[in-house]
Amino acid sequence: MSLLKQKVTRLRQAYAPHEHRPLGGYLVAMGTYAGVAGAIAALVKATGRTVPQRPATADVVLLSIATHKLSRLLSKDAVTSPLRAPFTRYDRPIGSGEVMEQVRDSGSPTRHAIGELLSCPFCLAVWVATGMTGGLVLAPRLTRLVATALTAVAASDFLQMAYAMAQQGAEGHHRSED
């Protein structure tokens, strides 16, 4: 075993002695993210687009809500499970059309890291926000249109949940009167 491999093995064992953590897979994911962010920056420069000195508050709010919704759609929605299936395993439904999945432990550390990324809306939000922010510079009208649709869906989700809670409350109130 090479000296570098021995050092990496010792580092991995020192970091998480009682649990497997795919540090190599995380490095691949971080490198890929840096590459995507660099490609967006290079595309912005090559196209001569100007980057705003300070993003408009309305854009920040719009992209924040859209990022939340797209991250949940990609990481938890039952319909998007085929995208996650190579990296995760179905566990159970968690309501509102969402599913809980477990990361597949077999396979490469990269596969494991991708499974963690794709099944975690918090983790995926960084990637989505980066893409949407790049889109705001490269194709602002289209990005705002897509973000508006995602924001409308997020608002609709909250209204659906509020309606369901009100309906349950009304049904419980009627039962207590009987």
Tab-separated table of C-alpha atoms in Angstrom:
chain	number	residue	atom	x	y	z
A	1	MET	CA	0.000	0.000	0.000
A	2	SER	CA	1.342	3.397	-0.940
A	3	LEU	CA	2.248	5.970	1.665
A	4	LEU	CA	-0.567	8.287	0.471
A	5	LYS	CA	-3.172	5.514	0.742
A	6	GLN	CA	-1.977	4.710	4.255
A	7	LYS	CA	-2.319	8.355	5.279
A	8	VAL	CA	-5.805	8.569	3.771
A	9	THR	CA	-6.845	5.361	5.554
A	10	ARG	CA	-5.533	6.682	8.892
A	11	LEU	CA	-7.304	9.998	8.341
A	12	ARG	CA	-10.600	8.246	7.541
A	13	GLN	CA	-10.298	6.043	10.638
A	14	ALA	CA	-9.397	9.007	12.855
A	15	TYR	CA	-12.301	11.044	11.487
A	16	ALA	CA	-15.003	8.393	11.956
A	17	PRO	CA	-13.623	5.352	13.764
A	18	HIS	CA	-17.032	3.696	14.305
A	19	GLU	CA	-18.864	4.698	11.148
A	20	HIS	CA	-18.219	4.573	7.413
A	21	ARG	CA	-18.021	8.095	5.986
A	22	PRO	CA	-17.361	8.345	2.230
A	23	LEU	CA	-14.794	11.141	2.403
A	24	GLY	CA	-13.549	10.391	-1.119
A	25	GLY	CA	-17.090	10.689	-2.442
A	26	TYR	CA	-17.521	13.998	-0.657
A	27	LEU	CA	-14.318	15.257	-2.303
A	28	VAL	CA	-15.705	14.264	-5.719
A	29	ALA	CA	-18.978	16.068	-4.953
A	30	MET	CA	-17.153	19.202	-3.782
A	31	GLY	CA	-14.916	19.130	-6.845
A	32	THR	CA	-17.938	18.757	-9.108
A	33	TYR	CA	-19.674	21.671	-7.397
A	34	ALA	CA	-16.577	23.836	-7.782
A	35	GLY	CA	-16.426	22.839	-11.457
A	36	VAL	CA	-20.088	23.723	-12.023
A	37	ALA	CA	-19.704	27.066	-10.230
A	38	GLY	CA	-16.534	27.767	-12.235
A	39	ALA	CA	-18.293	26.867	-15.491
A	40	ILE	CA	-21.158	29.238	-14.667
A	41	ALA	CA	-18.665	32.010	-13.879
A	42	ALA	CA	-16.760	31.338	-17.120
A	43	LEU	CA	-20.004	31.381	-19.102
A	44	VAL	CA	-21.007	34.676	-17.509
A	45	LYS	CA	-17.618	36.149	-18.441
A	46	ALA	CA	-17.635	34.689	-21.967
A	47	THR	CA	-21.103	36.057	-22.700
A	48	GLY	CA	-20.243	39.484	-21.319
A	49	ARG	CA	-23.142	39.444	-18.864
A	50	THR	CA	-22.886	41.859	-15.987
A	51	VAL	CA	-23.199	40.614	-12.456
A	52	PRO	CA	-25.291	42.938	-10.301
A	53	GLN	CA	-23.439	44.826	-7.575
A	54	ARG	CA	-26.206	43.836	-5.178
A	55	PRO	CA	-29.078	41.465	-6.058
A	56	ALA	CA	-32.555	42.947	-5.797
A	57	THR	CA	-34.395	41.969	-2.622
A	58	ALA	CA	-37.347	40.713	-4.689
A	59	ASP	CA	-35.003	38.366	-6.609
A	60	VAL	CA	-33.474	37.042	-3.394
A	61	VAL	CA	-36.926	36.300	-1.957
A	62	LEU	CA	-38.151	34.750	-5.223
A	63	LEU	CA	-35.057	32.540	-5.597
A	64	SER	CA	-35.142	31.556	-1.914
A	65	ILE	CA	-38.678	30.212	-2.127
A	66	ALA	CA	-38.058	28.636	-5.548
A	67	THR	CA	-34.851	26.995	-4.259
A	68	HIS	CA	-36.755	25.560	-1.301
A	69	LYS	CA	-39.439	24.103	-3.552
A	70	LEU	CA	-37.136	22.730	-6.255
A	71	SER	CA	-34.838	21.189	-3.629
A	72	ARG	CA	-37.809	19.394	-2.019
A	73	LEU	CA	-39.189	18.309	-5.390
A	74	LEU	CA	-35.860	16.801	-6.424
A	75	SER	CA	-35.002	15.236	-3.061
A	76	LYS	CA	-38.329	14.070	-1.637
A	77	ASP	CA	-41.097	13.988	-4.273
A	78	ALA	CA	-42.384	10.521	-5.178
A	79	VAL	CA	-42.490	11.395	-8.884
A	80	THR	CA	-38.781	12.288	-8.962
A	81	SER	CA	-37.739	9.058	-7.202
A	82	PRO	CA	-36.427	7.526	-10.471
A	83	LEU	CA	-33.704	10.206	-10.422
A	84	ARG	CA	-32.647	9.110	-6.927
A	85	ALA	CA	-33.204	5.350	-7.321
A	86	PRO	CA	-29.638	4.485	-8.437
A	87	PHE	CA	-28.330	6.085	-5.228
A	88	THR	CA	-31.096	5.509	-2.664
A	89	ARG	CA	-33.550	2.851	-1.519
A	90	TYR	CA	-37.232	3.546	-0.828
A	91	ASP	CA	-38.117	3.441	2.866
A	92	ARG	CA	-41.669	4.792	3.349
A	93	PRO	CA	-44.095	7.541	2.399
A	94	ILE	CA	-43.917	10.675	4.556
A	95	GLY	CA	-47.052	12.458	3.369
A	96	SER	CA	-47.940	15.161	0.867
A	97	GLY	CA	-46.563	13.100	-2.017
A	98	GLU	CA	-43.126	12.813	-0.454
A	99	VAL	CA	-41.074	9.728	0.340
A	100	MET	CA	-38.301	8.871	2.770
A	101	GLU	CA	-35.339	7.078	1.244
A	102	GLN	CA	-32.161	5.585	2.615
A	103	VAL	CA	-28.764	6.041	0.988
A	104	ARG	CA	-27.410	2.877	-0.576
A	105	ASP	CA	-24.310	1.866	1.332
A	106	SER	CA	-23.076	-0.579	-1.277
A	107	GLY	CA	-20.993	0.638	-4.139
A	108	SER	CA	-18.509	3.428	-4.376
A	109	PRO	CA	-17.999	6.301	-1.931
A	110	THR	CA	-19.042	8.636	-4.763
A	111	ARG	CA	-22.350	6.803	-5.185
A	112	HIS	CA	-22.955	7.095	-1.432
A	113	ALA	CA	-22.158	10.825	-1.421
A	114	ILE	CA	-24.480	11.425	-4.389
A	115	GLY	CA	-27.206	9.489	-2.559
A	116	GLU	CA	-26.812	11.719	0.479
A	117	LEU	CA	-26.882	14.834	-1.687
A	118	LEU	CA	-29.957	13.775	-3.691
A	119	SER	CA	-32.005	12.718	-0.668
A	120	CYS	CA	-31.297	15.802	1.448
A	121	PRO	CA	-33.196	18.981	0.516
A	122	PHE	CA	-30.841	21.063	2.659
A	123	CYS	CA	-27.764	19.681	0.865
A	124	LEU	CA	-29.328	19.958	-2.577
A	125	ALA	CA	-30.412	23.564	-1.961
A	126	VAL	CA	-26.813	24.786	-2.350
A	127	TRP	CA	-26.652	23.317	-5.851
A	128	VAL	CA	-30.126	24.544	-6.809
A	129	ALA	CA	-29.456	28.062	-5.516
A	130	THR	CA	-26.168	28.191	-7.426
A	131	GLY	CA	-27.887	27.132	-10.640
A	132	MET	CA	-30.768	29.537	-10.188
A	133	THR	CA	-28.437	32.414	-9.313
A	134	GLY	CA	-26.371	31.680	-12.409
A	135	GLY	CA	-29.602	31.552	-14.378
A	136	LEU	CA	-30.572	34.944	-13.018
A	137	VAL	CA	-27.423	36.402	-14.586
A	138	LEU	CA	-27.426	34.360	-17.814
A	139	ALA	CA	-31.168	34.168	-18.557
A	140	PRO	CA	-32.950	36.464	-16.103
A	141	ARG	CA	-36.422	36.467	-17.690
A	142	LEU	CA	-36.614	32.682	-17.991
A	143	THR	CA	-35.147	32.155	-14.519
A	144	ARG	CA	-37.645	34.554	-12.952
A	145	LEU	CA	-40.492	32.818	-14.801
A	146	VAL	CA	-39.448	29.357	-13.590
A	147	ALA	CA	-38.802	30.704	-10.076
A	148	THR	CA	-42.244	32.308	-10.063
A	149	ALA	CA	-43.880	28.998	-10.963
A	150	LEU	CA	-41.932	27.167	-8.229
A	151	THR	CA	-42.819	29.889	-5.708
A	152	ALA	CA	-46.502	29.584	-6.649
A	153	VAL	CA	-46.314	25.815	-6.088
A	154	ALA	CA	-44.661	26.350	-2.681
A	155	ALA	CA	-47.408	28.797	-1.688
A	156	SER	CA	-50.018	26.341	-2.926
A	157	ASP	CA	-48.450	23.586	-0.809
A	158	PHE	CA	-48.790	25.689	2.325
A	159	LEU	CA	-52.389	26.568	1.460
A	160	GLN	CA	-53.183	22.872	0.850
A	161	MET	CA	-51.719	21.955	4.219
A	162	ALA	CA	-53.575	24.779	5.978
A	163	TYR	CA	-56.819	23.694	4.326
A	164	ALA	CA	-56.267	20.065	5.380
A	165	MET	CA	-55.549	21.157	8.971
A	166	ALA	CA	-58.681	23.343	9.021
A	167	GLN	CA	-60.709	20.461	7.649
A	168	GLN	CA	-59.370	18.102	10.325
A	169	GLY	CA	-60.121	20.699	12.992
A	170	ALA	CA	-63.683	21.090	11.748
A	171	GLU	CA	-64.183	17.318	11.689
A	172	GLY	CA	-62.822	17.035	15.236
A	173	HIS	CA	-65.100	19.846	16.387
A	174	HIS	CA	-68.135	18.112	14.890
A	175	ARG	CA	-67.221	14.806	16.576
A	176	SER	CA	-66.879	16.461	19.981
A	177	GLU	CA	-70.379	17.918	19.640
A	178	ASP	CA	-71.908	14.458	19.088
